[in-house]
mmCIF file of C-alpha atoms and ligand atoms in Angstrom:
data_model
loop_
_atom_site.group_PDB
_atom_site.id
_atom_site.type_symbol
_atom_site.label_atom_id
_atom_site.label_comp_id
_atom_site.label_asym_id
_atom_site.label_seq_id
_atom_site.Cartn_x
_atom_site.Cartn_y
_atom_site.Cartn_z
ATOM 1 C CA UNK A 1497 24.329 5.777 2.259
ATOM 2 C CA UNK A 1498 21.046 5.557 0.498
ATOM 3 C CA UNK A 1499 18.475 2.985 1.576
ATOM 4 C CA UNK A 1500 14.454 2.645 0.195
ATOM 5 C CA UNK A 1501 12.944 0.264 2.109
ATOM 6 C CA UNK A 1502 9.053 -0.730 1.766
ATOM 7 C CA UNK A 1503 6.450 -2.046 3.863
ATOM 8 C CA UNK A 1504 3.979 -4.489 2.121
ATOM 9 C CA UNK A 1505 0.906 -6.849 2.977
ATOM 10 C CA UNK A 1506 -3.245 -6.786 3.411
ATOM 11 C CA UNK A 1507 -5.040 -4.258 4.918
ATOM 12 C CA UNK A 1508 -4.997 -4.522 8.575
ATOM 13 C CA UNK A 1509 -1.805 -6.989 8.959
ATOM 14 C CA UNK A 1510 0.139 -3.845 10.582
ATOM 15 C CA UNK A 1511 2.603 -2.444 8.220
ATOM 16 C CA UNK A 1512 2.056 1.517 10.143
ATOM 17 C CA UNK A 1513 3.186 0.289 13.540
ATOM 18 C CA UNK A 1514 6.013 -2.030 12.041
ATOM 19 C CA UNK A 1515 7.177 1.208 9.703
ATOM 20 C CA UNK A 1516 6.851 3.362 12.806
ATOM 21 C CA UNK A 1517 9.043 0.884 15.067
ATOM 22 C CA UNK A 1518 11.442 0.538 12.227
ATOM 23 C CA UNK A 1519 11.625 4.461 12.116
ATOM 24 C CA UNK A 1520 12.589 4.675 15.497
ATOM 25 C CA UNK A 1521 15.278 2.437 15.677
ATOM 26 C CA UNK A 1522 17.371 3.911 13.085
ATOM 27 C CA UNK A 1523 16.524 7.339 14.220
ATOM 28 C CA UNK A 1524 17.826 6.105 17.463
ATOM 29 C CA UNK A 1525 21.225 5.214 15.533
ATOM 30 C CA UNK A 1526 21.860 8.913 14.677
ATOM 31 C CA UNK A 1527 23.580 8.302 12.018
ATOM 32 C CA UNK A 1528 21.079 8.978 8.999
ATOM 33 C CA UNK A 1529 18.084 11.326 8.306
ATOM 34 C CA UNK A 1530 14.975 8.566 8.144
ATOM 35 C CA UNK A 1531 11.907 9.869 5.603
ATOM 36 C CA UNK A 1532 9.048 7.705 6.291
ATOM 37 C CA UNK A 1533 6.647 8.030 3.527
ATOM 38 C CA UNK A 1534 2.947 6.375 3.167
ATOM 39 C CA UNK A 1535 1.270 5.605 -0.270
ATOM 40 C CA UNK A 1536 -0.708 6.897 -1.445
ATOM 41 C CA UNK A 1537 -0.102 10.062 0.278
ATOM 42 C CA UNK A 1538 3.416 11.716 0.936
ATOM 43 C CA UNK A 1539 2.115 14.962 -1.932
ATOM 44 C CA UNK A 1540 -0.917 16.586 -2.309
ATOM 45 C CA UNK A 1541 -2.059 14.779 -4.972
ATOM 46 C CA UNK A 1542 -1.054 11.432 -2.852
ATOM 47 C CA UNK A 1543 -3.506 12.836 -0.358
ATOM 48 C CA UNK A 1544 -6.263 13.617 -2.243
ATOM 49 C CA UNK A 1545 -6.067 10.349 -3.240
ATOM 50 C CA UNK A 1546 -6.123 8.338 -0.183
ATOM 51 C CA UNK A 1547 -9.199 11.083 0.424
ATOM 52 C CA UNK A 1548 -10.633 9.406 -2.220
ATOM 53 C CA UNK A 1549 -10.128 6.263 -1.469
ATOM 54 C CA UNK A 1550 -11.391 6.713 1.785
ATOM 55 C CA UNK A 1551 -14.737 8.437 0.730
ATOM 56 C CA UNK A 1552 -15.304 5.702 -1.791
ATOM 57 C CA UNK A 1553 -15.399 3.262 0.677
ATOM 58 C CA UNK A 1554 -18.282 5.324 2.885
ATOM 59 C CA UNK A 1555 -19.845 5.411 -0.761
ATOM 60 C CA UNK A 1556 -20.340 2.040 -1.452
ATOM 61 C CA UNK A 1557 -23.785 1.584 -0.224
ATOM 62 C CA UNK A 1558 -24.950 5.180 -1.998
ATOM 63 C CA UNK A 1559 -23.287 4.677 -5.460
ATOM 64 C CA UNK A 1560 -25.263 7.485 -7.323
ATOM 65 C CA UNK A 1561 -27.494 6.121 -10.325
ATOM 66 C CA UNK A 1562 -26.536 5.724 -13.678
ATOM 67 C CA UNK A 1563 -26.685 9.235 -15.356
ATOM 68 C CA UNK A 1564 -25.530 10.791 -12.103
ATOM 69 C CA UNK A 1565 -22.120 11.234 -13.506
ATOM 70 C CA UNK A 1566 -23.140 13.661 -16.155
ATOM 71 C CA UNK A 1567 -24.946 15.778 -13.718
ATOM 72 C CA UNK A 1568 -22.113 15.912 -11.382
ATOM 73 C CA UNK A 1569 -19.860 17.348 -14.083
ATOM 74 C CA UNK A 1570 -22.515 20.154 -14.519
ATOM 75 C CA UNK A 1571 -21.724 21.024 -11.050
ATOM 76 C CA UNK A 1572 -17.774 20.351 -11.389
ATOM 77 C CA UNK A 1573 -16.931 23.619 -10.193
ATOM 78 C CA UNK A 1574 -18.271 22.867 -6.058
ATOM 79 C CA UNK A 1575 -16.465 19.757 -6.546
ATOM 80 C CA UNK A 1576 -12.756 18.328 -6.117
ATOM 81 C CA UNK A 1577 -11.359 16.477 -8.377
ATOM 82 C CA UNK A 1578 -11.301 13.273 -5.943
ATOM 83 C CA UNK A 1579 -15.218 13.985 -5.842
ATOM 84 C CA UNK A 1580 -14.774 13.080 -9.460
ATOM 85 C CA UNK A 1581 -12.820 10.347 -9.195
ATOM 86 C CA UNK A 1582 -15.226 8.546 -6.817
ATOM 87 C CA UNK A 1583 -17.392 7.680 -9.543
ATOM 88 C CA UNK A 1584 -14.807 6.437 -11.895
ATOM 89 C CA UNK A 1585 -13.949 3.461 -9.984
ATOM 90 C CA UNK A 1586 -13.098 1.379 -13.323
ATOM 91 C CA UNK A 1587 -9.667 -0.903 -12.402
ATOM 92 C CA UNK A 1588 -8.004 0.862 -15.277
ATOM 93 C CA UNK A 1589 -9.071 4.588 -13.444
ATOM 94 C CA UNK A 1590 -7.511 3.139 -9.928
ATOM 95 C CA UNK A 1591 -4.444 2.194 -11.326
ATOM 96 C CA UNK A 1592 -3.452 5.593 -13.225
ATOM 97 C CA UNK A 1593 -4.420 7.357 -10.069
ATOM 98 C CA UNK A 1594 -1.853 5.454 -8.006
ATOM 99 C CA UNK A 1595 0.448 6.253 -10.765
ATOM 100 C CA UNK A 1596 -0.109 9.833 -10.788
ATOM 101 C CA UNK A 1597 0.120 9.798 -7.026
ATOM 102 C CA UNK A 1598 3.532 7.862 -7.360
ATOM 103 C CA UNK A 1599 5.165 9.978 -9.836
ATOM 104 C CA UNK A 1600 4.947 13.303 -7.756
ATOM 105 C CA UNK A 1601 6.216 10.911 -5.054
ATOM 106 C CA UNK A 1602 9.241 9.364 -6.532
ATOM 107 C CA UNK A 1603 9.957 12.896 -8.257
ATOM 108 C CA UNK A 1604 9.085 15.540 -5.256
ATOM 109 C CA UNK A 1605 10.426 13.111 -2.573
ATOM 110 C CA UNK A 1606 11.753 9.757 -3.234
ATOM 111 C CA UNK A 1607 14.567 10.537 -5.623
ATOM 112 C CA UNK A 1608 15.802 13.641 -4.163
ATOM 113 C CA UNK A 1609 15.906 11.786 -0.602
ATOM 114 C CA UNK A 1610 17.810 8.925 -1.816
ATOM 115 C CA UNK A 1611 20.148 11.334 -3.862
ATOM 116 C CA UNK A 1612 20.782 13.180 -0.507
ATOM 117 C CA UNK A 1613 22.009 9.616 0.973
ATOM 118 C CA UNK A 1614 18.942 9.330 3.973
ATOM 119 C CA UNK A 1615 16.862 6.398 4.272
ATOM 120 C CA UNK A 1616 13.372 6.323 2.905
ATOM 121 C CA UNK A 1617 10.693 4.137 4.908
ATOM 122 C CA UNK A 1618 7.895 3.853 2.563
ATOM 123 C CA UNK A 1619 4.484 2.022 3.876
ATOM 124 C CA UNK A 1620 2.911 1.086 0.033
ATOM 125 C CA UNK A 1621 4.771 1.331 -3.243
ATOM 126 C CA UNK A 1622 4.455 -0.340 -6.716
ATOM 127 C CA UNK A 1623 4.495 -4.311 -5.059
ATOM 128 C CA UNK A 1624 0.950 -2.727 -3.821
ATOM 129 C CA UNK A 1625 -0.291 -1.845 -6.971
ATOM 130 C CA UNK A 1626 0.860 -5.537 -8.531
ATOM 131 C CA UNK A 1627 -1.002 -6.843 -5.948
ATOM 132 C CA UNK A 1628 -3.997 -4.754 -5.685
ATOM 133 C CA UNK A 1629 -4.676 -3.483 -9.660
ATOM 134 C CA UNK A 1630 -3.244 -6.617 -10.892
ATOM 135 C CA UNK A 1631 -3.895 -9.186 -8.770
ATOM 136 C CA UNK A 1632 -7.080 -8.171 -6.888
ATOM 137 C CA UNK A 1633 -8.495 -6.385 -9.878
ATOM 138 C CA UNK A 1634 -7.748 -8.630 -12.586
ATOM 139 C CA UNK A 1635 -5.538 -6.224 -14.342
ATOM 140 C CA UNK A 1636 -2.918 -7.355 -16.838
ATOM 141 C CA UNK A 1637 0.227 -7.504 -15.527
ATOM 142 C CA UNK A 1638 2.157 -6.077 -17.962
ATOM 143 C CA UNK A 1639 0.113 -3.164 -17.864
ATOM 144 C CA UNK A 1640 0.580 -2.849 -14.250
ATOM 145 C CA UNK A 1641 4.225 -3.100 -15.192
ATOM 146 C CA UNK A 1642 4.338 -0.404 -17.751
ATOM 147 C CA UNK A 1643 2.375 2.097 -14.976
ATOM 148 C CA UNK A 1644 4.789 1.165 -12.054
ATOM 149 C CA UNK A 1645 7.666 1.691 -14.590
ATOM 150 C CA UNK A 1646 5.827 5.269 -15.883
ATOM 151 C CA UNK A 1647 6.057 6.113 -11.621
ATOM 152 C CA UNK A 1648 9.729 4.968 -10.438
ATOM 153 C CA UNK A 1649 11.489 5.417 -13.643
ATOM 154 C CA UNK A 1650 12.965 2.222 -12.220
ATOM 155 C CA UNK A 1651 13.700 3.362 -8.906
ATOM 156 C CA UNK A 1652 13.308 0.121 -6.620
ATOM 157 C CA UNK A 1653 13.462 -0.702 -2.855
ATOM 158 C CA UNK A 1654 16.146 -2.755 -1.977
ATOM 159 C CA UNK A 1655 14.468 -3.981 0.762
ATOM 160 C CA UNK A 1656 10.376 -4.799 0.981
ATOM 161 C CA UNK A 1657 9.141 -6.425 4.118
ATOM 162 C CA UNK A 1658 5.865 -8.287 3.502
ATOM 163 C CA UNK A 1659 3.735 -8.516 6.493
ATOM 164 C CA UNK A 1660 1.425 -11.703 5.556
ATOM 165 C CA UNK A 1661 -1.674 -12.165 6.915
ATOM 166 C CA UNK A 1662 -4.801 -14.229 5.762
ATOM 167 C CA UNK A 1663 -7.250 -11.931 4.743
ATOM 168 C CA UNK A 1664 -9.871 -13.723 6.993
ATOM 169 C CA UNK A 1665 -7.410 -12.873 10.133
ATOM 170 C CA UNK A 1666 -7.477 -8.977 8.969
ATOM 171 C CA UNK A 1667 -11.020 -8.587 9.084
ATOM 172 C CA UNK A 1668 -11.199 -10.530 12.368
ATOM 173 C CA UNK A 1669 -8.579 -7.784 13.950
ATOM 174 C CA UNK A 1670 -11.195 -5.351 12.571
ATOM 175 C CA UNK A 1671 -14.372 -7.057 13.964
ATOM 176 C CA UNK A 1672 -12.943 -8.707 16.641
ATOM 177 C CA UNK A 1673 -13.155 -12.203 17.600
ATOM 178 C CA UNK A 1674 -12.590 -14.654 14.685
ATOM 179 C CA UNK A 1675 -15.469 -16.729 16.091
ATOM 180 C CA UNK A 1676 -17.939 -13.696 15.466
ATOM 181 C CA UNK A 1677 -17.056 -13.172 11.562
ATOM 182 C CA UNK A 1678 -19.626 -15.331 10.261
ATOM 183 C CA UNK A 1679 -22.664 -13.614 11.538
ATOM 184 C CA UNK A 1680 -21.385 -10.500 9.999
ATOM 185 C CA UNK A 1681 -20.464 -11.930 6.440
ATOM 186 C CA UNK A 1682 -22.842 -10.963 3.503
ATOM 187 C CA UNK A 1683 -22.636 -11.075 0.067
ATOM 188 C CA UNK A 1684 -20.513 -7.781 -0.246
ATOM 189 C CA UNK A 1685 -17.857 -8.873 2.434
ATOM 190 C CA UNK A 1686 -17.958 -12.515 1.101
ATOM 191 C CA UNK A 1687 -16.611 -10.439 -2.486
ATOM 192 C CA UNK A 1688 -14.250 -8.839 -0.054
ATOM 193 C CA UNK A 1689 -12.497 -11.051 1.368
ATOM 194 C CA UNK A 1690 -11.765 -13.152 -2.363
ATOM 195 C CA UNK A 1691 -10.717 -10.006 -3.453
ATOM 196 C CA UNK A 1692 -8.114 -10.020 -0.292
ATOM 197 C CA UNK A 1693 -7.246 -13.421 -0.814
ATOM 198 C CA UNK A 1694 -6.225 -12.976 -4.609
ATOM 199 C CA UNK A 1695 -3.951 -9.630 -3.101
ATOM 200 C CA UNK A 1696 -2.375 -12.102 -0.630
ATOM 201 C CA UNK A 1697 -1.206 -14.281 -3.400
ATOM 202 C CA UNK A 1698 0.089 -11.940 -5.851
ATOM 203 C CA UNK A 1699 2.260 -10.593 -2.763
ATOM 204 C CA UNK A 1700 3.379 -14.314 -2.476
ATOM 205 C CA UNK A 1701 4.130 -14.437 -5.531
ATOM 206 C CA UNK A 1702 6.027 -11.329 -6.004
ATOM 207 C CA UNK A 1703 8.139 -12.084 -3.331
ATOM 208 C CA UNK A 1704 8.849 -15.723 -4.151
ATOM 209 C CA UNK A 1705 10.020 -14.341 -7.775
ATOM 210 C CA UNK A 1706 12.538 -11.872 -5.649
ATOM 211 C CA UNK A 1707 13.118 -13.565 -2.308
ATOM 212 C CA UNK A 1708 16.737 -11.050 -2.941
ATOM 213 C CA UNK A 1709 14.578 -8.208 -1.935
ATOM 214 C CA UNK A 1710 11.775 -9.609 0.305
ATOM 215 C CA UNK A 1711 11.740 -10.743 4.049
ATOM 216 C CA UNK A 1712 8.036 -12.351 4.570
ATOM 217 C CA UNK A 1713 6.642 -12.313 7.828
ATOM 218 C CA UNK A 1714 4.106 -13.885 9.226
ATOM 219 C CA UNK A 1715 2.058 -11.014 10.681
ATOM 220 C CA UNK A 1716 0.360 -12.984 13.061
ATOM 221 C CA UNK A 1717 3.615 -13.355 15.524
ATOM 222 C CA UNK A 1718 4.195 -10.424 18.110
ATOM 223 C CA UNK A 1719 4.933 -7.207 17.722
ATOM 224 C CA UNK A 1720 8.290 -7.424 19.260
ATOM 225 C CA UNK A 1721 9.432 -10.537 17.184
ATOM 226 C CA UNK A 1722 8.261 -9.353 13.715
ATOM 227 C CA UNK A 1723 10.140 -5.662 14.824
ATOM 228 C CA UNK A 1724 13.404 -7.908 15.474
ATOM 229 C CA UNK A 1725 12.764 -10.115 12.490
ATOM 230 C CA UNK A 1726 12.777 -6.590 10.687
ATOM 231 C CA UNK A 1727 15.808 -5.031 12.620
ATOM 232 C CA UNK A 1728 18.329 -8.055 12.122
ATOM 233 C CA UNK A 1729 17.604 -7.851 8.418
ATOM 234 C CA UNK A 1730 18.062 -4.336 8.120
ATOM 235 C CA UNK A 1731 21.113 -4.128 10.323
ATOM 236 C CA UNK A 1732 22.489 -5.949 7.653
ATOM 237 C CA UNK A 1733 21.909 -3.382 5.067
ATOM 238 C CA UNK A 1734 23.604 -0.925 7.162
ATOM 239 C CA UNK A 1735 26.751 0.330 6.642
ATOM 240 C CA UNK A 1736 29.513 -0.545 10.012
HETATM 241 P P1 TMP B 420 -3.965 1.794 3.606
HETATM 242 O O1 TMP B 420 -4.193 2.957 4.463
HETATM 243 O O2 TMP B 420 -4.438 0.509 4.185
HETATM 244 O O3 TMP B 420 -2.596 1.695 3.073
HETATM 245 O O4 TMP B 420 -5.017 2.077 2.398
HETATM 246 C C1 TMP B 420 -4.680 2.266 1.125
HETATM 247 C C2 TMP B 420 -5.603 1.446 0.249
HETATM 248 O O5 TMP B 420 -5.243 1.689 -1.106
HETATM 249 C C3 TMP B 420 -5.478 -0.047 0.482
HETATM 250 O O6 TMP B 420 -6.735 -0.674 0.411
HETATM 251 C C4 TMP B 420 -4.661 -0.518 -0.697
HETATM 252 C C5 TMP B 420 -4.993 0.471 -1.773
HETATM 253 N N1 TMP B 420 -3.927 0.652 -2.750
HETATM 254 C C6 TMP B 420 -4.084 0.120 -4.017
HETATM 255 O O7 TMP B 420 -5.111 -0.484 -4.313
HETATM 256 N N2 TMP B 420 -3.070 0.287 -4.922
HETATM 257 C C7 TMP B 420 -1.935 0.981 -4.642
HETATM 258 O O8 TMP B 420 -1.055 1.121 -5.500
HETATM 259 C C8 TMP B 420 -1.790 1.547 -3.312
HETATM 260 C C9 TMP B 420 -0.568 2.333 -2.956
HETATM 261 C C10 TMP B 420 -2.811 1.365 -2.413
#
């Protein structure tokens, strides 16, 4: 019995620990081999990539000046290709990455896994990349389209669980108490968070145009009830 189930929402609204709990359970069951997968990562390349990501964000405040590019590709041979990326931050430049990342996924693990029969847990898949690229970034959707299609050669969950969460909640789990949020906004965060609020939407979206294939949850209940929300949906899915 094949099952692909993913694990959408904002950063911060706690898809890892609701993947993880979700994990358990049906390892518990014994009765299927459970590949939990996280996007983008999962590959090499999918690693690199969330390298990337990752060093782009510490990079923010010391984006190199304009020119810099050029001299970096004199030196391309102490770099990796990530390092490369970083300064190609266009939309258009994000969104074939997370393609390129997803197609060695679906090919190298997805597909085969599903083939096999096991059940694939993936935290992140194309709904991100609507959301993010398309809906945070501005990109046209039926671009986004095209590049999700390029990745899955159609392969889609048939479950996606959307932990919601307003973006303003997220970054007050990161910083703490809500109350405190304002002394810490500037300009940069203020930016932020509209980007986070136009992701939130597009996930909204999505899933109202599916509701089929989505089970949205609001992520600021308890752990325990959004893991039981989860596990009476899934039970369903599984075979008696
Ligand atoms: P995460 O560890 O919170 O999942 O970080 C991954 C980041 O990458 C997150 O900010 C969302 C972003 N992302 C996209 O913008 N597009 C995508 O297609 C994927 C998979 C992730």
């Amino acid at each position: 019995m094949a099952l692909f189930i993913t694990f959408e929402g904002g950063d911060g609204c706690g898809k890892s620990t609701q993947a993880n709990e979700l994990v358990e359970r049906l390892r518990k069951q014994k009765k299927w081999k459970v590949i939990p997968i996280e996007e983008p990562g999962g590959t090499l390349l999918g690693k690199m990539l969330r390298e990337w990501l990752r060093g782009r964000e510490r990079s923010l405040t010391r984006l190199p000046e304009e020119g810099t590019q050029f001299a970096l590709l004199e030196t391309m041979n102490n770099h990796s290709i990530p390092d490369i990326l970083l300064h190609a931050a266009a939309p258009r430049a994000e969104l074939l990455a997370f393609t390129i990342a997803r197609s060695q996924l679906v090919e190298d693990v997805i597909i085969p896994n599903l083939v096999n029969n096991n059940v694939v847990v993936c935290t992140r898949y194309t709904d991100s990349t609507t959301a993010y690229q398309g809906y945070g970034r501005g990109l046209d959707l039926s671009l986004v389209k095209i590049a999700n299609e390029i990745a899955t050669k159609g392969i889609k969950p048939n479950l996606t669980i959307l932990l919601d969460l307003a973006p303003d909640e997220a970054l007050a789990r990161r910083w703490g108490a809500k109350a405190n949020i304002d002394d810490h906004f500037e300009e940069q965060v203020v930016d932020k968070l509209d980007f986070h609020q136009r992701v939130r939407q597009g996930y909204l979206e999505l899933a109202e145009q599916e509701p089929e294939r989505w089970l949205v949850i609001d992520a600021t209940l308890s752990q325990d009830v959004i893991s039981d929300k989860i596990w009476q949906r899934v039970s369903k899915l599984l075979p008696r």
